[in-house]
GROMACS .gro file of C-alpha atoms in nm:
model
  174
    1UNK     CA    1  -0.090   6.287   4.815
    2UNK     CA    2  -0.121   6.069   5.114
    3UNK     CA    3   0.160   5.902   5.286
    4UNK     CA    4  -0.046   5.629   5.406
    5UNK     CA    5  -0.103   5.400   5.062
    6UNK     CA    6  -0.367   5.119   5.069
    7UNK     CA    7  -0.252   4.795   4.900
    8UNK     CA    8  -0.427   4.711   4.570
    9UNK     CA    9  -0.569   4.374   4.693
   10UNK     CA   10  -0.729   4.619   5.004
   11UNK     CA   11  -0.864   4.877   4.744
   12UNK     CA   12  -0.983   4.601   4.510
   13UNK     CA   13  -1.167   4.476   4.810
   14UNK     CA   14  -1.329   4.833   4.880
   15UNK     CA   15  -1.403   4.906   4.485
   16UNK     CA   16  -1.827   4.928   4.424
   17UNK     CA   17  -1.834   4.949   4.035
   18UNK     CA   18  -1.454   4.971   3.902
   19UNK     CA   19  -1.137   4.927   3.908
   20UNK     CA   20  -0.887   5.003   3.569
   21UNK     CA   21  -0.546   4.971   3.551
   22UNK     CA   22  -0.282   5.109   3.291
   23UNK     CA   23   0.050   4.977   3.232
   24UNK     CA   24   0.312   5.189   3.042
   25UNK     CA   25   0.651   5.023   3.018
   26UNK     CA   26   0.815   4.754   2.854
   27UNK     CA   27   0.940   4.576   3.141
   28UNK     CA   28   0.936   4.525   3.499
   29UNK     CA   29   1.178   4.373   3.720
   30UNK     CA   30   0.920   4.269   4.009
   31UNK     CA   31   1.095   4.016   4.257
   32UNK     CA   32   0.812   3.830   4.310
   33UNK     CA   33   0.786   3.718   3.901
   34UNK     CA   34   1.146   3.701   3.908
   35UNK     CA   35   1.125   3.291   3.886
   36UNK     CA   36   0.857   3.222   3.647
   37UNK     CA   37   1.052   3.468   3.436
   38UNK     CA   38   1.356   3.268   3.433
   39UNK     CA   39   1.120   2.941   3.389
   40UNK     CA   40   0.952   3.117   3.092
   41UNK     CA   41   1.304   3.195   2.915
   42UNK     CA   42   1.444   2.886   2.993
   43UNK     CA   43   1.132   2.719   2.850
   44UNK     CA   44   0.935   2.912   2.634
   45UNK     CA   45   0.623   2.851   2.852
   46UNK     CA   46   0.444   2.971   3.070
   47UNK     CA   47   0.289   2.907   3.394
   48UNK     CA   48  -0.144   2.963   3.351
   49UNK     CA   49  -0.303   2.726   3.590
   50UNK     CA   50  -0.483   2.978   3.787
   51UNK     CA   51  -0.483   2.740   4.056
   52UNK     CA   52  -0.125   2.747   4.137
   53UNK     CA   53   0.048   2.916   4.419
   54UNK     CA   54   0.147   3.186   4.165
   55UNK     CA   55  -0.185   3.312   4.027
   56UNK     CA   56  -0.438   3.170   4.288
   57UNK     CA   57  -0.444   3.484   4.558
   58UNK     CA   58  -0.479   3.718   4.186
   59UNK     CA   59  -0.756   3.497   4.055
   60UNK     CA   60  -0.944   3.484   4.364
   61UNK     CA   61  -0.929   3.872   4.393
   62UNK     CA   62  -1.102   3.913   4.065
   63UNK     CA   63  -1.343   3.701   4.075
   64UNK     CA   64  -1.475   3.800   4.407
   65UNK     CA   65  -1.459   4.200   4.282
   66UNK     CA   66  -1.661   4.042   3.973
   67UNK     CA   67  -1.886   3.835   4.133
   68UNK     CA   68  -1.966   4.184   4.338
   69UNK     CA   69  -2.074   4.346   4.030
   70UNK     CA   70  -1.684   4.502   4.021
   71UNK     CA   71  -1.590   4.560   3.590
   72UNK     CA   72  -1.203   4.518   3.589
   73UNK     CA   73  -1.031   4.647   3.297
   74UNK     CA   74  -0.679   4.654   3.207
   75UNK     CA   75  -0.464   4.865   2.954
   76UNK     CA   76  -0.136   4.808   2.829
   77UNK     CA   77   0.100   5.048   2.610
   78UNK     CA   78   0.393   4.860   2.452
   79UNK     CA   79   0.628   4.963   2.226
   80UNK     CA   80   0.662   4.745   1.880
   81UNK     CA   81   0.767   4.469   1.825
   82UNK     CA   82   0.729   4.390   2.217
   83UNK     CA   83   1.029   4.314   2.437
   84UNK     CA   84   1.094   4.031   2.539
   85UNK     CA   85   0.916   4.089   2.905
   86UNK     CA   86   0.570   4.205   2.713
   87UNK     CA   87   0.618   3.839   2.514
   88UNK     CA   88   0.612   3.694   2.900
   89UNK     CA   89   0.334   3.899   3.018
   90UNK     CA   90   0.096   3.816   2.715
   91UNK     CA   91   0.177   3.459   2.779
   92UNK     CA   92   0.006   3.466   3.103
   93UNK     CA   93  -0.293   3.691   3.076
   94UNK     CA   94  -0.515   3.390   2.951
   95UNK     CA   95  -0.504   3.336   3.348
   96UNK     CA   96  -0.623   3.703   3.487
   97UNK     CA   97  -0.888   3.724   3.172
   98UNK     CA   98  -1.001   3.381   3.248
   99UNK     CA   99  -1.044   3.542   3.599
  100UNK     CA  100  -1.262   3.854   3.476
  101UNK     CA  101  -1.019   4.118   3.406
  102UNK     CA  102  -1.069   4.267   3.054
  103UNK     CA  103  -0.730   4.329   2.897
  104UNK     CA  104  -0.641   4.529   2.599
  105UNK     CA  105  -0.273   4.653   2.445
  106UNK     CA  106  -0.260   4.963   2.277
  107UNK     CA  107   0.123   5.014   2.039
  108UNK     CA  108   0.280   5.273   2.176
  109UNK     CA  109   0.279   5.420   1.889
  110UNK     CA  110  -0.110   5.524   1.890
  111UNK     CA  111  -0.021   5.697   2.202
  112UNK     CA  112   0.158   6.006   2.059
  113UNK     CA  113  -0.144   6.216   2.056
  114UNK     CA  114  -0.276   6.086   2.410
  115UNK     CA  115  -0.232   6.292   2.775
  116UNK     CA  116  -0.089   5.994   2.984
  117UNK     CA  117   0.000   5.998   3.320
  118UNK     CA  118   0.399   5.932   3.413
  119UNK     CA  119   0.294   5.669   3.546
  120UNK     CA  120   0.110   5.343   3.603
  121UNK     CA  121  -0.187   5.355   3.826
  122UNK     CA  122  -0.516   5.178   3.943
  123UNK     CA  123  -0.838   5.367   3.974
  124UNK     CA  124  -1.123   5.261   4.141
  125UNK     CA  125  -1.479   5.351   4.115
  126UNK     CA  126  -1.328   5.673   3.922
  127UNK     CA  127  -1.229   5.861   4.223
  128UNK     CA  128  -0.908   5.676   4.404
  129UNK     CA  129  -0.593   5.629   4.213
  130UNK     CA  130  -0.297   5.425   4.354
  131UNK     CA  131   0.002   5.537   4.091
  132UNK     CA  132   0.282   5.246   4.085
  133UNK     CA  133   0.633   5.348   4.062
  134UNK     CA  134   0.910   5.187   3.971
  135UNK     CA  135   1.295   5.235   3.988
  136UNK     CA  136   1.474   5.265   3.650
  137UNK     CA  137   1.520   4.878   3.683
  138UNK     CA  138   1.223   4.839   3.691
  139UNK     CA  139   1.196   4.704   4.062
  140UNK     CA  140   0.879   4.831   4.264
  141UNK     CA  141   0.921   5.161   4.421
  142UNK     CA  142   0.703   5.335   4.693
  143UNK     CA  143   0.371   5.378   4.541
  144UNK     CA  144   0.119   5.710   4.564
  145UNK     CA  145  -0.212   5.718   4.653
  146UNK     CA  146  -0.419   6.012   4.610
  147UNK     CA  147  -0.846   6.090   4.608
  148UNK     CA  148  -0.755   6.416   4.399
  149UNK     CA  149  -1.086   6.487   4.183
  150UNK     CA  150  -0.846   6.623   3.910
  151UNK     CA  151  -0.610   6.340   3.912
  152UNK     CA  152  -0.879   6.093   3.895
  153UNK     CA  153  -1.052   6.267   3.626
  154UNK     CA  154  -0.711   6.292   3.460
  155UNK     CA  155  -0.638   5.923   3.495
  156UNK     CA  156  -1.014   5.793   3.422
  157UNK     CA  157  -0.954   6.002   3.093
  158UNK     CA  158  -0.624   5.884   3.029
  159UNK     CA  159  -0.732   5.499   3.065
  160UNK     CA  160  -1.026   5.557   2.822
  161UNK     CA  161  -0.839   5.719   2.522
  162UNK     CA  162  -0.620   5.373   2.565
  163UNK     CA  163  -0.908   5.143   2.594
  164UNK     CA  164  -1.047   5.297   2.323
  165UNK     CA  165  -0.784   5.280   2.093
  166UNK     CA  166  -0.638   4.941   2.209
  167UNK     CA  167  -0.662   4.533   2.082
  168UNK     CA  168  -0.867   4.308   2.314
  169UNK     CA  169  -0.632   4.047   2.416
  170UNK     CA  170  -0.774   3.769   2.210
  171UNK     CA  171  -0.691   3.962   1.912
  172UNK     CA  172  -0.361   4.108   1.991
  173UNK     CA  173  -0.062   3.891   1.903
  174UNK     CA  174   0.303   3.878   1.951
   0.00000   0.00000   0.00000
């Protein structure tokens, strides 16, 4: 794996056809959200104007990778009934599907007879996979980037057995 590890936004950027990205826990404890959280639980609402200083670098992302002819898919696996950070998360993806990401959650509990990776992880255009890692907190940790054929293949396969078997947003309540 290499030590030198492109930034998603840069790889985004880069990505021809694709770009999928699964999520696998239950909660994160990202710095940067750490305000609208508290704003959400104080409130019970959410922030989704896409043009707000929050979302509008994301938005802008995705719709330029889509407007390139870029399909970007994402996968969640949560455990049921959600915690209280998945209730947070779904109350925001209106903004990133409104954007062009597809977004589907799987239950956890389809997942039992699934290879997953350990972790979560980006691919793009089925060949470069940027694995996320995170500290038992949850906090961001130093991420992994690798152009491994078998990983990729590994990861592309892994995000398709969860697509497959998970709830387009729309439909998925919680």
């Amino acid at each position: 794996m290499s030590q030198s590890v492109p930034t998603v936004a840069d790889l985004l950027r880069a990505a021809k056809t694709s770009a999928v990205h699964l999520e696998l826990r239950d909660s994160y404890g990202i710095t940067r959200e750490s305000e609208a959280l508290r704003a959400w639980r104080e409130t019970g609402t959410r922030n989704v104007d896409p043009e707000s200083d929050h979302w509008r670098s994301w938005v802008e992302l995705i719709q330029d990778a889509t407007r390139r002819g870029v399909v970007v898919r994402r996968a969640r696996v949560v455990s049921e009934p959600v915690s209280e950070y998945i209730r947070y998360e779904h109350a925001g993806t209106s903004v990133i599907v409104g954007a062009g990401e597809q977004v589907r959650w799987m239950p956890r509990r389809l997942a039992s007879s699934l290879a997953l990776p350990g972790n979560d992880f980006w691919l793009f255009d089925g060949q470069l996979v940027r694995f996320n890692h995170f500290t038992g907190e949850g906090a961001s940790a130093a991420p992994e980037y690798t152009e491994n054929p078998a990983v990729a293949e590994l990861c592309a396969s892994a995000f398709e057995a969860v697509w497959e078997r998970g709830t387009p947003h729309a439909d998925y309540a919680v």
